[in-house]
JSON list of C-alpha atoms and ligand atoms in Angstrom, two decimals:
[
{"chain": "A", "resi": 687, "resn": "MET", "atom": "CA", "xyz": [-27.15, 22.03, -28.75]},
{"chain": "A", "resi": 688, "resn": "VAL", "atom": "CA", "xyz": [-29.59, 24.63, -27.29]},
{"chain": "A", "resi": 689, "resn": "LEU", "atom": "CA", "xyz": [-33.31, 24.41, -28.53]},
{"chain": "A", "resi": 690, "resn": "HIS", "atom": "CA", "xyz": [-35.68, 27.43, -28.77]},
{"chain": "A", "resi": 691, "resn": "THR", "atom": "CA", "xyz": [-39.46, 26.68, -29.54]},
{"chain": "A", "resi": 692, "resn": "ARG", "atom": "CA", "xyz": [-42.35, 29.12, -30.42]},
{"chain": "A", "resi": 693, "resn": "ALA", "atom": "CA", "xyz": [-45.88, 28.89, -31.41]},
{"chain": "A", "resi": 694, "resn": "ALA", "atom": "CA", "xyz": [-48.32, 31.22, -32.64]},
{"chain": "A", "resi": 695, "resn": "ALA", "atom": "CA", "xyz": [-52.06, 31.59, -33.16]},
{"chain": "A", "resi": 696, "resn": "PRO", "atom": "CA", "xyz": [-54.09, 30.42, -34.82]},
{"chain": "A", "resi": 697, "resn": "PHE", "atom": "CA", "xyz": [-52.32, 27.04, -35.51]},
{"chain": "A", "resi": 698, "resn": "HIS", "atom": "CA", "xyz": [-49.94, 26.81, -32.56]},
{"chain": "A", "resi": 699, "resn": "LYS", "atom": "CA", "xyz": [-47.54, 24.77, -34.72]},
{"chain": "A", "resi": 700, "resn": "ASN", "atom": "CA", "xyz": [-44.15, 24.65, -33.08]},
{"chain": "A", "resi": 701, "resn": "GLY", "atom": "CA", "xyz": [-41.47, 26.29, -34.93]},
{"chain": "A", "resi": 702, "resn": "TYR", "atom": "CA", "xyz": [-37.75, 25.28, -33.76]},
{"chain": "A", "resi": 703, "resn": "LEU", "atom": "CA", "xyz": [-34.64, 26.88, -33.89]},
{"chain": "A", "resi": 704, "resn": "LEU", "atom": "CA", "xyz": [-31.42, 24.66, -33.26]},
{"chain": "A", "resi": 705, "resn": "ASP", "atom": "CA", "xyz": [-28.32, 26.22, -32.02]},
{"chain": "A", "resi": 706, "resn": "CYS", "atom": "CA", "xyz": [-25.78, 23.70, -33.20]},
{"chain": "A", "resi": 707, "resn": "GLY", "atom": "CA", "xyz": [-22.73, 24.77, -30.68]},
{"chain": "A", "resi": 708, "resn": "GLY", "atom": "CA", "xyz": [-19.61, 26.97, -30.72]},
{"chain": "A", "resi": 709, "resn": "SER", "atom": "CA", "xyz": [-19.47, 27.70, -34.36]},
{"chain": "A", "resi": 710, "resn": "ARG", "atom": "CA", "xyz": [-22.86, 29.41, -34.13]},
{"chain": "A", "resi": 711, "resn": "ASP", "atom": "CA", "xyz": [-24.29, 27.41, -36.76]},
{"chain": "A", "resi": 712, "resn": "ALA", "atom": "CA", "xyz": [-28.21, 26.98, -36.57]},
{"chain": "A", "resi": 713, "resn": "VAL", "atom": "CA", "xyz": [-30.89, 25.12, -38.40]},
{"chain": "A", "resi": 714, "resn": "LEU", "atom": "CA", "xyz": [-34.59, 26.46, -38.51]},
{"chain": "A", "resi": 715, "resn": "LEU", "atom": "CA", "xyz": [-37.33, 23.56, -38.62]},
{"chain": "A", "resi": 716, "resn": "ASP", "atom": "CA", "xyz": [-40.75, 24.27, -39.86]},
{"chain": "A", "resi": 717, "resn": "PRO", "atom": "CA", "xyz": [-40.91, 28.11, -39.83]},
{"chain": "A", "resi": 718, "resn": "GLY", "atom": "CA", "xyz": [-44.60, 29.25, -39.57]},
{"chain": "A", "resi": 719, "resn": "ASP", "atom": "CA", "xyz": [-46.25, 32.04, -38.08]},
{"chain": "A", "resi": 720, "resn": "GLU", "atom": "CA", "xyz": [-43.80, 32.26, -35.26]},
{"chain": "A", "resi": 721, "resn": "VAL", "atom": "CA", "xyz": [-40.84, 33.07, -37.74]},
{"chain": "A", "resi": 722, "resn": "ARG", "atom": "CA", "xyz": [-40.15, 36.69, -36.59]},
{"chain": "A", "resi": 723, "resn": "GLU", "atom": "CA", "xyz": [-39.73, 35.48, -32.91]},
{"chain": "A", "resi": 724, "resn": "LEU", "atom": "CA", "xyz": [-36.99, 32.78, -33.95]},
{"chain": "A", "resi": 725, "resn": "LEU", "atom": "CA", "xyz": [-35.35, 35.10, -36.51]},
{"chain": "A", "resi": 726, "resn": "GLU", "atom": "CA", "xyz": [-35.06, 37.63, -33.83]},
{"chain": "A", "resi": 727, "resn": "ILE", "atom": "CA", "xyz": [-33.59, 34.91, -31.27]},
{"chain": "A", "resi": 728, "resn": "ALA", "atom": "CA", "xyz": [-30.92, 33.77, -34.01]},
{"chain": "A", "resi": 729, "resn": "ARG", "atom": "CA", "xyz": [-30.08, 37.68, -34.48]},
{"chain": "A", "resi": 730, "resn": "ALA", "atom": "CA", "xyz": [-29.64, 38.30, -30.69]},
{"chain": "A", "resi": 731, "resn": "GLU", "atom": "CA", "xyz": [-27.70, 35.17, -30.30]},
{"chain": "A", "resi": 732, "resn": "GLY", "atom": "CA", "xyz": [-25.44, 35.74, -33.45]},
{"chain": "A", "resi": 733, "resn": "LEU", "atom": "CA", "xyz": [-26.39, 32.67, -34.91]},
{"chain": "A", "resi": 734, "resn": "ALA", "atom": "CA", "xyz": [-25.95, 31.92, -38.76]},
{"chain": "A", "resi": 735, "resn": "ILE", "atom": "CA", "xyz": [-29.12, 29.85, -39.99]},
{"chain": "A", "resi": 736, "resn": "ARG", "atom": "CA", "xyz": [-27.44, 27.24, -42.38]},
{"chain": "A", "resi": 737, "resn": "GLN", "atom": "CA", "xyz": [-30.67, 25.28, -43.33]},
{"chain": "A", "resi": 738, "resn": "ILE", "atom": "CA", "xyz": [-34.36, 25.75, -43.34]},
{"chain": "A", "resi": 739, "resn": "LEU", "atom": "CA", "xyz": [-35.61, 21.97, -42.98]},
{"chain": "A", "resi": 740, "resn": "LEU", "atom": "CA", "xyz": [-39.37, 21.13, -43.27]},
{"chain": "A", "resi": 741, "resn": "THR", "atom": "CA", "xyz": [-40.96, 17.84, -41.62]},
{"chain": "A", "resi": 742, "resn": "HIS", "atom": "CA", "xyz": [-43.61, 18.27, -44.40]},
{"chain": "A", "resi": 743, "resn": "ALA", "atom": "CA", "xyz": [-45.40, 20.98, -46.39]},
{"chain": "A", "resi": 744, "resn": "HIS", "atom": "CA", "xyz": [-48.72, 21.65, -44.78]},
{"chain": "A", "resi": 745, "resn": "MET", "atom": "CA", "xyz": [-49.20, 25.50, -44.92]},
{"chain": "A", "resi": 746, "resn": "ASP", "atom": "CA", "xyz": [-48.87, 25.84, -40.96]},
{"chain": "A", "resi": 747, "resn": "HIS", "atom": "CA", "xyz": [-45.39, 24.57, -41.23]},
{"chain": "A", "resi": 748, "resn": "VAL", "atom": "CA", "xyz": [-44.41, 26.67, -44.21]},
{"chain": "A", "resi": 749, "resn": "SER", "atom": "CA", "xyz": [-46.02, 29.61, -43.67]},
{"chain": "A", "resi": 750, "resn": "GLY", "atom": "CA", "xyz": [-43.03, 31.48, -42.39]},
{"chain": "A", "resi": 751, "resn": "VAL", "atom": "CA", "xyz": [-40.53, 29.84, -44.95]},
{"chain": "A", "resi": 752, "resn": "ALA", "atom": "CA", "xyz": [-40.57, 33.03, -47.52]},
{"chain": "A", "resi": 753, "resn": "GLU", "atom": "CA", "xyz": [-39.74, 35.16, -44.60]},
{"chain": "A", "resi": 754, "resn": "ALA", "atom": "CA", "xyz": [-36.86, 32.91, -43.30]},
{"chain": "A", "resi": 755, "resn": "ARG", "atom": "CA", "xyz": [-35.52, 32.38, -46.72]},
{"chain": "A", "resi": 756, "resn": "ARG", "atom": "CA", "xyz": [-35.44, 36.19, -47.16]},
{"chain": "A", "resi": 757, "resn": "ALA", "atom": "CA", "xyz": [-33.77, 36.77, -43.76]},
{"chain": "A", "resi": 758, "resn": "THR", "atom": "CA", "xyz": [-31.22, 34.03, -44.01]},
{"chain": "A", "resi": 759, "resn": "GLY", "atom": "CA", "xyz": [-30.53, 32.95, -47.64]},
{"chain": "A", "resi": 760, "resn": "ALA", "atom": "CA", "xyz": [-30.38, 29.51, -46.33]},
{"chain": "A", "resi": 761, "resn": "PRO", "atom": "CA", "xyz": [-31.38, 26.74, -48.50]},
{"chain": "A", "resi": 762, "resn": "VAL", "atom": "CA", "xyz": [-35.09, 25.27, -47.99]},
{"chain": "A", "resi": 763, "resn": "VAL", "atom": "CA", "xyz": [-35.16, 21.46, -48.21]},
{"chain": "A", "resi": 764, "resn": "VAL", "atom": "CA", "xyz": [-38.37, 19.35, -48.16]},
{"chain": "A", "resi": 765, "resn": "HIS", "atom": "CA", "xyz": [-39.39, 15.87, -49.22]},
{"chain": "A", "resi": 766, "resn": "GLU", "atom": "CA", "xyz": [-40.07, 15.27, -52.87]},
{"chain": "A", "resi": 767, "resn": "ALA", "atom": "CA", "xyz": [-43.30, 13.56, -52.14]},
{"chain": "A", "resi": 768, "resn": "ASP", "atom": "CA", "xyz": [-44.67, 16.56, -50.69]},
{"chain": "A", "resi": 769, "resn": "LEU", "atom": "CA", "xyz": [-43.95, 19.09, -53.38]},
{"chain": "A", "resi": 770, "resn": "PHE", "atom": "CA", "xyz": [-47.42, 19.02, -54.44]},
{"chain": "A", "resi": 771, "resn": "LEU", "atom": "CA", "xyz": [-48.40, 20.43, -50.90]},
{"chain": "A", "resi": 772, "resn": "TYR", "atom": "CA", "xyz": [-45.47, 22.74, -50.81]},
{"chain": "A", "resi": 773, "resn": "GLU", "atom": "CA", "xyz": [-46.56, 24.35, -54.20]},
{"chain": "A", "resi": 774, "resn": "SER", "atom": "CA", "xyz": [-50.10, 24.56, -53.24]},
{"chain": "A", "resi": 775, "resn": "ALA", "atom": "CA", "xyz": [-49.59, 26.39, -49.49]},
{"chain": "A", "resi": 776, "resn": "VAL", "atom": "CA", "xyz": [-51.47, 29.41, -50.54]},
{"chain": "A", "resi": 777, "resn": "GLU", "atom": "CA", "xyz": [-54.45, 27.22, -51.70]},
{"chain": "A", "resi": 778, "resn": "GLN", "atom": "CA", "xyz": [-54.22, 25.23, -48.53]},
{"chain": "A", "resi": 779, "resn": "GLY", "atom": "CA", "xyz": [-54.41, 28.40, -46.60]},
{"chain": "A", "resi": 780, "resn": "ALA", "atom": "CA", "xyz": [-57.37, 29.79, -48.48]},
{"chain": "A", "resi": 781, "resn": "PHE", "atom": "CA", "xyz": [-59.19, 26.58, -47.77]},
{"chain": "A", "resi": 782, "resn": "PHE", "atom": "CA", "xyz": [-58.74, 27.28, -44.09]},
{"chain": "A", "resi": 783, "resn": "GLY", "atom": "CA", "xyz": [-59.84, 31.03, -44.86]},
{"chain": "A", "resi": 784, "resn": "TYR", "atom": "CA", "xyz": [-56.16, 31.90, -44.17]},
{"chain": "A", "resi": 785, "resn": "ARG", "atom": "CA", "xyz": [-53.50, 34.15, -46.23]},
{"chain": "A", "resi": 786, "resn": "LEU", "atom": "CA", "xyz": [-49.94, 33.35, -46.45]},
{"chain": "A", "resi": 787, "resn": "GLU", "atom": "CA", "xyz": [-46.99, 34.42, -48.46]},
{"chain": "A", "resi": 788, "resn": "ALA", "atom": "CA", "xyz": [-45.98, 31.67, -51.12]},
{"chain": "A", "resi": 789, "resn": "PRO", "atom": "CA", "xyz": [-42.83, 29.87, -50.12]},
{"chain": "A", "resi": 790, "resn": "PRO", "atom": "CA", "xyz": [-40.14, 30.34, -52.83]},
{"chain": "A", "resi": 791, "resn": "PRO", "atom": "CA", "xyz": [-39.26, 27.15, -54.76]},
{"chain": "A", "resi": 792, "resn": "PRO", "atom": "CA", "xyz": [-37.15, 24.57, -52.59]},
{"chain": "A", "resi": 793, "resn": "ASP", "atom": "CA", "xyz": [-33.57, 24.73, -52.95]},
{"chain": "A", "resi": 794, "resn": "ALA", "atom": "CA", "xyz": [-33.36, 20.78, -52.60]},
{"chain": "A", "resi": 795, "resn": "VAL", "atom": "CA", "xyz": [-35.17, 17.69, -51.77]},
{"chain": "A", "resi": 796, "resn": "TYR", "atom": "CA", "xyz": [-33.87, 15.32, -49.24]},
{"chain": "A", "resi": 797, "resn": "ALA", "atom": "CA", "xyz": [-31.87, 12.42, -50.49]},
{"chain": "A", "resi": 798, "resn": "SER", "atom": "CA", "xyz": [-32.64, 9.09, -48.97]},
{"chain": "A", "resi": 799, "resn": "GLY", "atom": "CA", "xyz": [-30.91, 8.74, -45.64]},
{"chain": "A", "resi": 800, "resn": "GLN", "atom": "CA", "xyz": [-29.60, 12.34, -45.77]},
{"chain": "A", "resi": 801, "resn": "ILE", "atom": "CA", "xyz": [-27.50, 13.69, -43.07]},
{"chain": "A", "resi": 802, "resn": "PHE", "atom": "CA", "xyz": [-26.96, 17.32, -42.27]},
{"chain": "A", "resi": 803, "resn": "THR", "atom": "CA", "xyz": [-23.96, 18.35, -39.97]},
{"chain": "A", "resi": 804, "resn": "PRO", "atom": "CA", "xyz": [-24.28, 22.10, -39.20]},
{"chain": "A", "resi": 805, "resn": "GLY", "atom": "CA", "xyz": [-22.13, 22.92, -36.05]},
{"chain": "A", "resi": 806, "resn": "THR", "atom": "CA", "xyz": [-21.66, 19.84, -33.83]},
{"chain": "A", "resi": 807, "resn": "CYS", "atom": "CA", "xyz": [-25.11, 18.67, -34.76]},
{"chain": "A", "resi": 808, "resn": "THR", "atom": "CA", "xyz": [-25.75, 15.57, -36.84]},
{"chain": "A", "resi": 809, "resn": "ILE", "atom": "CA", "xyz": [-29.28, 15.59, -38.29]},
{"chain": "A", "resi": 810, "resn": "ARG", "atom": "CA", "xyz": [-30.48, 12.48, -39.87]},
{"chain": "A", "resi": 811, "resn": "VAL", "atom": "CA", "xyz": [-33.60, 12.47, -41.95]},
{"chain": "A", "resi": 812, "resn": "LEU", "atom": "CA", "xyz": [-36.28, 9.73, -41.33]},
{"chain": "A", "resi": 813, "resn": "HIS", "atom": "CA", "xyz": [-38.87, 9.29, -43.98]},
{"chain": "A", "resi": 814, "resn": "THR", "atom": "CA", "xyz": [-42.14, 8.63, -42.19]},
{"chain": "A", "resi": 815, "resn": "PRO", "atom": "CA", "xyz": [-44.96, 9.06, -44.65]},
{"chain": "A", "resi": 816, "resn": "GLY", "atom": "CA", "xyz": [-48.60, 8.64, -43.64]},
{"chain": "A", "resi": 817, "resn": "HIS", "atom": "CA", "xyz": [-49.70, 12.09, -42.24]},
{"chain": "A", "resi": 818, "resn": "SER", "atom": "CA", "xyz": [-48.50, 13.29, -45.80]},
{"chain": "A", "resi": 819, "resn": "PRO", "atom": "CA", "xyz": [-46.50, 11.29, -48.44]},
{"chain": "A", "resi": 820, "resn": "GLY", "atom": "CA", "xyz": [-43.39, 13.32, -47.83]},
{"chain": "A", "resi": 821, "resn": "GLY", "atom": "CA", "xyz": [-43.58, 13.54, -44.06]},
{"chain": "A", "resi": 822, "resn": "VAL", "atom": "CA", "xyz": [-40.15, 13.00, -42.35]},
{"chain": "A", "resi": 823, "resn": "CYS", "atom": "CA", "xyz": [-38.83, 12.99, -38.83]},
{"chain": "A", "resi": 824, "resn": "LEU", "atom": "CA", "xyz": [-35.49, 14.79, -38.11]},
{"chain": "A", "resi": 825, "resn": "ALA", "atom": "CA", "xyz": [-33.30, 12.90, -35.52]},
{"chain": "A", "resi": 826, "resn": "VAL", "atom": "CA", "xyz": [-30.50, 15.12, -33.99]},
{"chain": "A", "resi": 827, "resn": "THR", "atom": "CA", "xyz": [-27.44, 14.21, -31.71]},
{"chain": "A", "resi": 828, "resn": "ASP", "atom": "CA", "xyz": [-24.87, 16.69, -30.73]},
{"chain": "A", "resi": 829, "resn": "ARG", "atom": "CA", "xyz": [-21.34, 15.05, -31.51]},
{"chain": "A", "resi": 830, "resn": "GLU", "atom": "CA", "xyz": [-19.78, 16.98, -28.64]},
{"chain": "A", "resi": 831, "resn": "HIS", "atom": "CA", "xyz": [-22.48, 15.63, -25.99]},
{"chain": "A", "resi": 832, "resn": "GLU", "atom": "CA", "xyz": [-23.07, 12.16, -27.20]},
{"chain": "A", "resi": 833, "resn": "ASP", "atom": "CA", "xyz": [-24.34, 11.06, -23.80]},
{"chain": "A", "resi": 834, "resn": "GLU", "atom": "CA", "xyz": [-27.47, 13.28, -24.25]},
{"chain": "A", "resi": 835, "resn": "PRO", "atom": "CA", "xyz": [-30.48, 11.58, -25.57]},
{"chain": "A", "resi": 836, "resn": "LEU", "atom": "CA", "xyz": [-31.51, 11.67, -29.26]},
{"chain": "A", "resi": 837, "resn": "GLN", "atom": "CA", "xyz": [-33.63, 14.39, -30.07]},
{"chain": "A", "resi": 838, "resn": "VAL", "atom": "CA", "xyz": [-36.47, 13.66, -32.68]},
{"chain": "A", "resi": 839, "resn": "PHE", "atom": "CA", "xyz": [-38.48, 16.35, -34.50]},
{"chain": "A", "resi": 840, "resn": "SER", "atom": "CA", "xyz": [-41.36, 14.40, -35.47]},
{"chain": "A", "resi": 841, "resn": "GLY", "atom": "CA", "xyz": [-43.60, 17.03, -37.32]},
{"chain": "A", "resi": 842, "resn": "ASP", "atom": "CA", "xyz": [-47.31, 15.93, -37.42]},
{"chain": "A", "resi": 843, "resn": "THR", "atom": "CA", "xyz": [-46.29, 12.10, -37.36]},
{"chain": "A", "resi": 844, "resn": "LEU", "atom": "CA", "xyz": [-46.28, 11.58, -33.50]},
{"chain": "A", "resi": 845, "resn": "PHE", "atom": "CA", "xyz": [-47.79, 13.89, -30.92]},
{"chain": "A", "resi": 846, "resn": "ALA", "atom": "CA", "xyz": [-47.72, 13.41, -27.20]},
{"chain": "A", "resi": 847, "resn": "ASN", "atom": "CA", "xyz": [-50.69, 10.76, -26.88]},
{"chain": "A", "resi": 848, "resn": "SER", "atom": "CA", "xyz": [-51.76, 11.01, -30.21]},
{"chain": "A", "resi": 849, "resn": "ILE", "atom": "CA", "xyz": [-50.92, 10.74, -33.93]},
{"chain": "A", "resi": 850, "resn": "GLY", "atom": "CA", "xyz": [-51.33, 13.11, -37.05]},
{"chain": "A", "resi": 851, "resn": "ARG", "atom": "CA", "xyz": [-54.65, 13.28, -38.84]},
{"chain": "A", "resi": 852, "resn": "THR", "atom": "CA", "xyz": [-54.80, 11.34, -42.22]},
{"chain": "A", "resi": 853, "resn": "ASP", "atom": "CA", "xyz": [-57.95, 12.81, -43.74]},
{"chain": "A", "resi": 854, "resn": "LEU", "atom": "CA", "xyz": [-55.81, 15.26, -45.65]},
{"chain": "A", "resi": 855, "resn": "PRO", "atom": "CA", "xyz": [-54.65, 14.94, -49.35]},
{"chain": "A", "resi": 856, "resn": "GLY", "atom": "CA", "xyz": [-52.19, 12.14, -49.61]},
{"chain": "A", "resi": 857, "resn": "GLY", "atom": "CA", "xyz": [-52.76, 10.91, -45.93]},
{"chain": "A", "resi": 858, "resn": "ASP", "atom": "CA", "xyz": [-53.02, 7.42, -45.12]},
{"chain": "A", "resi": 859, "resn": "TYR", "atom": "CA", "xyz": [-53.62, 5.78, -41.64]},
{"chain": "A", "resi": 860, "resn": "ASP", "atom": "CA", "xyz": [-52.07, 2.52, -42.04]},
{"chain": "A", "resi": 861, "resn": "THR", "atom": "CA", "xyz": [-49.09, 4.11, -43.45]},
{"chain": "A", "resi": 862, "resn": "LEU", "atom": "CA", "xyz": [-48.75, 6.42, -40.57]},
{"chain": "A", "resi": 863, "resn": "ILE", "atom": "CA", "xyz": [-49.02, 3.68, -38.19]},
{"chain": "A", "resi": 864, "resn": "THR", "atom": "CA", "xyz": [-46.58, 1.52, -39.95]},
{"chain": "A", "resi": 865, "resn": "SER", "atom": "CA", "xyz": [-44.02, 4.60, -39.90]},
{"chain": "A", "resi": 866, "resn": "ILE", "atom": "CA", "xyz": [-44.43, 5.13, -36.24]},
{"chain": "A", "resi": 867, "resn": "ARG", "atom": "CA", "xyz": [-44.06, 1.53, -35.39]},
{"chain": "A", "resi": 868, "resn": "THR", "atom": "CA", "xyz": [-40.97, 0.55, -37.76]},
{"chain": "A", "resi": 869, "resn": "VAL", "atom": "CA", "xyz": [-39.17, 3.85, -37.86]},
{"chain": "A", "resi": 870, "resn": "LEU", "atom": "CA", "xyz": [-39.76, 5.94, -34.48]},
{"chain": "A", "resi": 871, "resn": "PHE", "atom": "CA", "xyz": [-40.45, 3.08, -32.24]},
{"chain": "A", "resi": 872, "resn": "ALA", "atom": "CA", "xyz": [-37.21, 1.48, -33.41]},
{"chain": "A", "resi": 873, "resn": "LEU", "atom": "CA", "xyz": [-35.32, 4.56, -31.66]},
{"chain": "A", "resi": 874, "resn": "ASP", "atom": "CA", "xyz": [-34.17, 4.49, -28.08]},
{"chain": "A", "resi": 875, "resn": "ALA", "atom": "CA", "xyz": [-36.96, 4.93, -25.52]},
{"chain": "A", "resi": 876, "resn": "ALA", "atom": "CA", "xyz": [-35.02, 7.73, -24.00]},
{"chain": "A", "resi": 877, "resn": "ALA", "atom": "CA", "xyz": [-35.26, 9.66, -27.51]},
{"chain": "A", "resi": 878, "resn": "VAL", "atom": "CA", "xyz": [-36.89, 13.08, -26.70]},
{"chain": "A", "resi": 879, "resn": "VAL", "atom": "CA", "xyz": [-39.96, 13.74, -29.24]},
{"chain": "A", "resi": 880, "resn": "TYR", "atom": "CA", "xyz": [-40.64, 17.34, -30.11]},
{"chain": "A", "resi": 881, "resn": "PRO", "atom": "CA", "xyz": [-43.78, 17.29, -32.19]},
{"chain": "A", "resi": 882, "resn": "GLY", "atom": "CA", "xyz": [-45.29, 20.03, -34.62]},
{"chain": "A", "resi": 883, "resn": "HIS", "atom": "CA", "xyz": [-47.99, 20.76, -32.18]},
{"chain": "A", "resi": 884, "resn": "GLY", "atom": "CA", "xyz": [-48.20, 20.39, -28.39]},
{"chain": "A", "resi": 885, "resn": "PRO", "atom": "CA", "xyz": [-45.79, 19.33, -25.65]},
{"chain": "A", "resi": 886, "resn": "SER", "atom": "CA", "xyz": [-42.54, 17.24, -26.02]},
{"chain": "A", "resi": 887, "resn": "THR", "atom": "CA", "xyz": [-42.76, 13.41, -24.82]},
{"chain": "A", "resi": 888, "resn": "THR", "atom": "CA", "xyz": [-40.41, 10.52, -25.53]},
{"chain": "A", "resi": 889, "resn": "ILE", "atom": "CA", "xyz": [-40.40, 7.53, -27.42]},
{"chain": "A", "resi": 890, "resn": "GLY", "atom": "CA", "xyz": [-40.56, 5.24, -24.65]},
{"chain": "A", "resi": 891, "resn": "ALA", "atom": "CA", "xyz": [-43.82, 7.15, -23.17]},
{"chain": "A", "resi": 892, "resn": "GLU", "atom": "CA", "xyz": [-45.58, 6.92, -26.38]},
{"chain": "A", "resi": 893, "resn": "ARG", "atom": "CA", "xyz": [-44.63, 3.23, -26.97]},
{"chain": "A", "resi": 894, "resn": "ARG", "atom": "CA", "xyz": [-46.38, 2.58, -23.32]},
{"chain": "A", "resi": 895, "resn": "SER", "atom": "CA", "xyz": [-49.14, 4.93, -23.46]},
{"chain": "A", "resi": 896, "resn": "ASN", "atom": "CA", "xyz": [-50.13, 6.23, -26.80]},
{"chain": "A", "resi": 897, "resn": "PRO", "atom": "CA", "xyz": [-53.77, 5.29, -27.35]},
{"chain": "A", "resi": 898, "resn": "PHE", "atom": "CA", "xyz": [-53.33, 4.78, -31.02]},
{"chain": "A", "resi": 899, "resn": "LEU", "atom": "CA", "xyz": [-50.44, 2.52, -30.91]},
{"chain": "A", "resi": 900, "resn": "ARG", "atom": "CA", "xyz": [-51.35, 0.01, -28.23]},
{"chain": "A", "resi": 901, "resn": "PRO", "atom": "CA", "xyz": [-49.49, -3.23, -28.94]},
{"chain": "B", "resi": 1275, "resn": "ZN", "atom": "ZN1", "xyz": [-49.46, 18.60, -41.11]},
{"chain": "B", "resi": 1276, "resn": "ZN", "atom": "ZN1", "xyz": [-49.34, 20.86, -38.27]}
]
């Protein structure tokens, strides 16, 4: 698997394009204001985007969904408990003085424990509420490179040395801490974490030194 990351002002939210191997299948995660750059990479590399997967539906994570959906025809999938956010993306933007194109209705909601298998990737959906009720993390392995560490796309649940805010609608601090401790910290220490904002980290590093999660 090859990972492409881009982030654009003003929110510097990470958008991720996963190239899932020889079949040229790819997945787009959380397309936002950087969506054109990621679509251009997909075009240049001859990738077919099979799914548009959302970690949650805050507007900085969905502002590029309409364009991605139009360009690729790929299904958009979001957690059911974040539909109220998904459907109010334009209003969320207006609250921050920001205009965005309304995302199209989602094509599906995640089933409990759902697994996607584009190319040689296996993508497991982990429900990690707290930052938002329908927040998920996406845990990815490559079936042709099983020696490589797990890659976890953590949205705004867990950041390097920080955690997501819980003061937005549907957020809950204790729920977020429980999600991180019981779901994410149960993963392998070597698992690489790719957050929705900022640099990557590992599960082991966050277990040891994240100030919000001291034992
Ligand atoms: Zn968020
Ligand atoms: Zn965010």
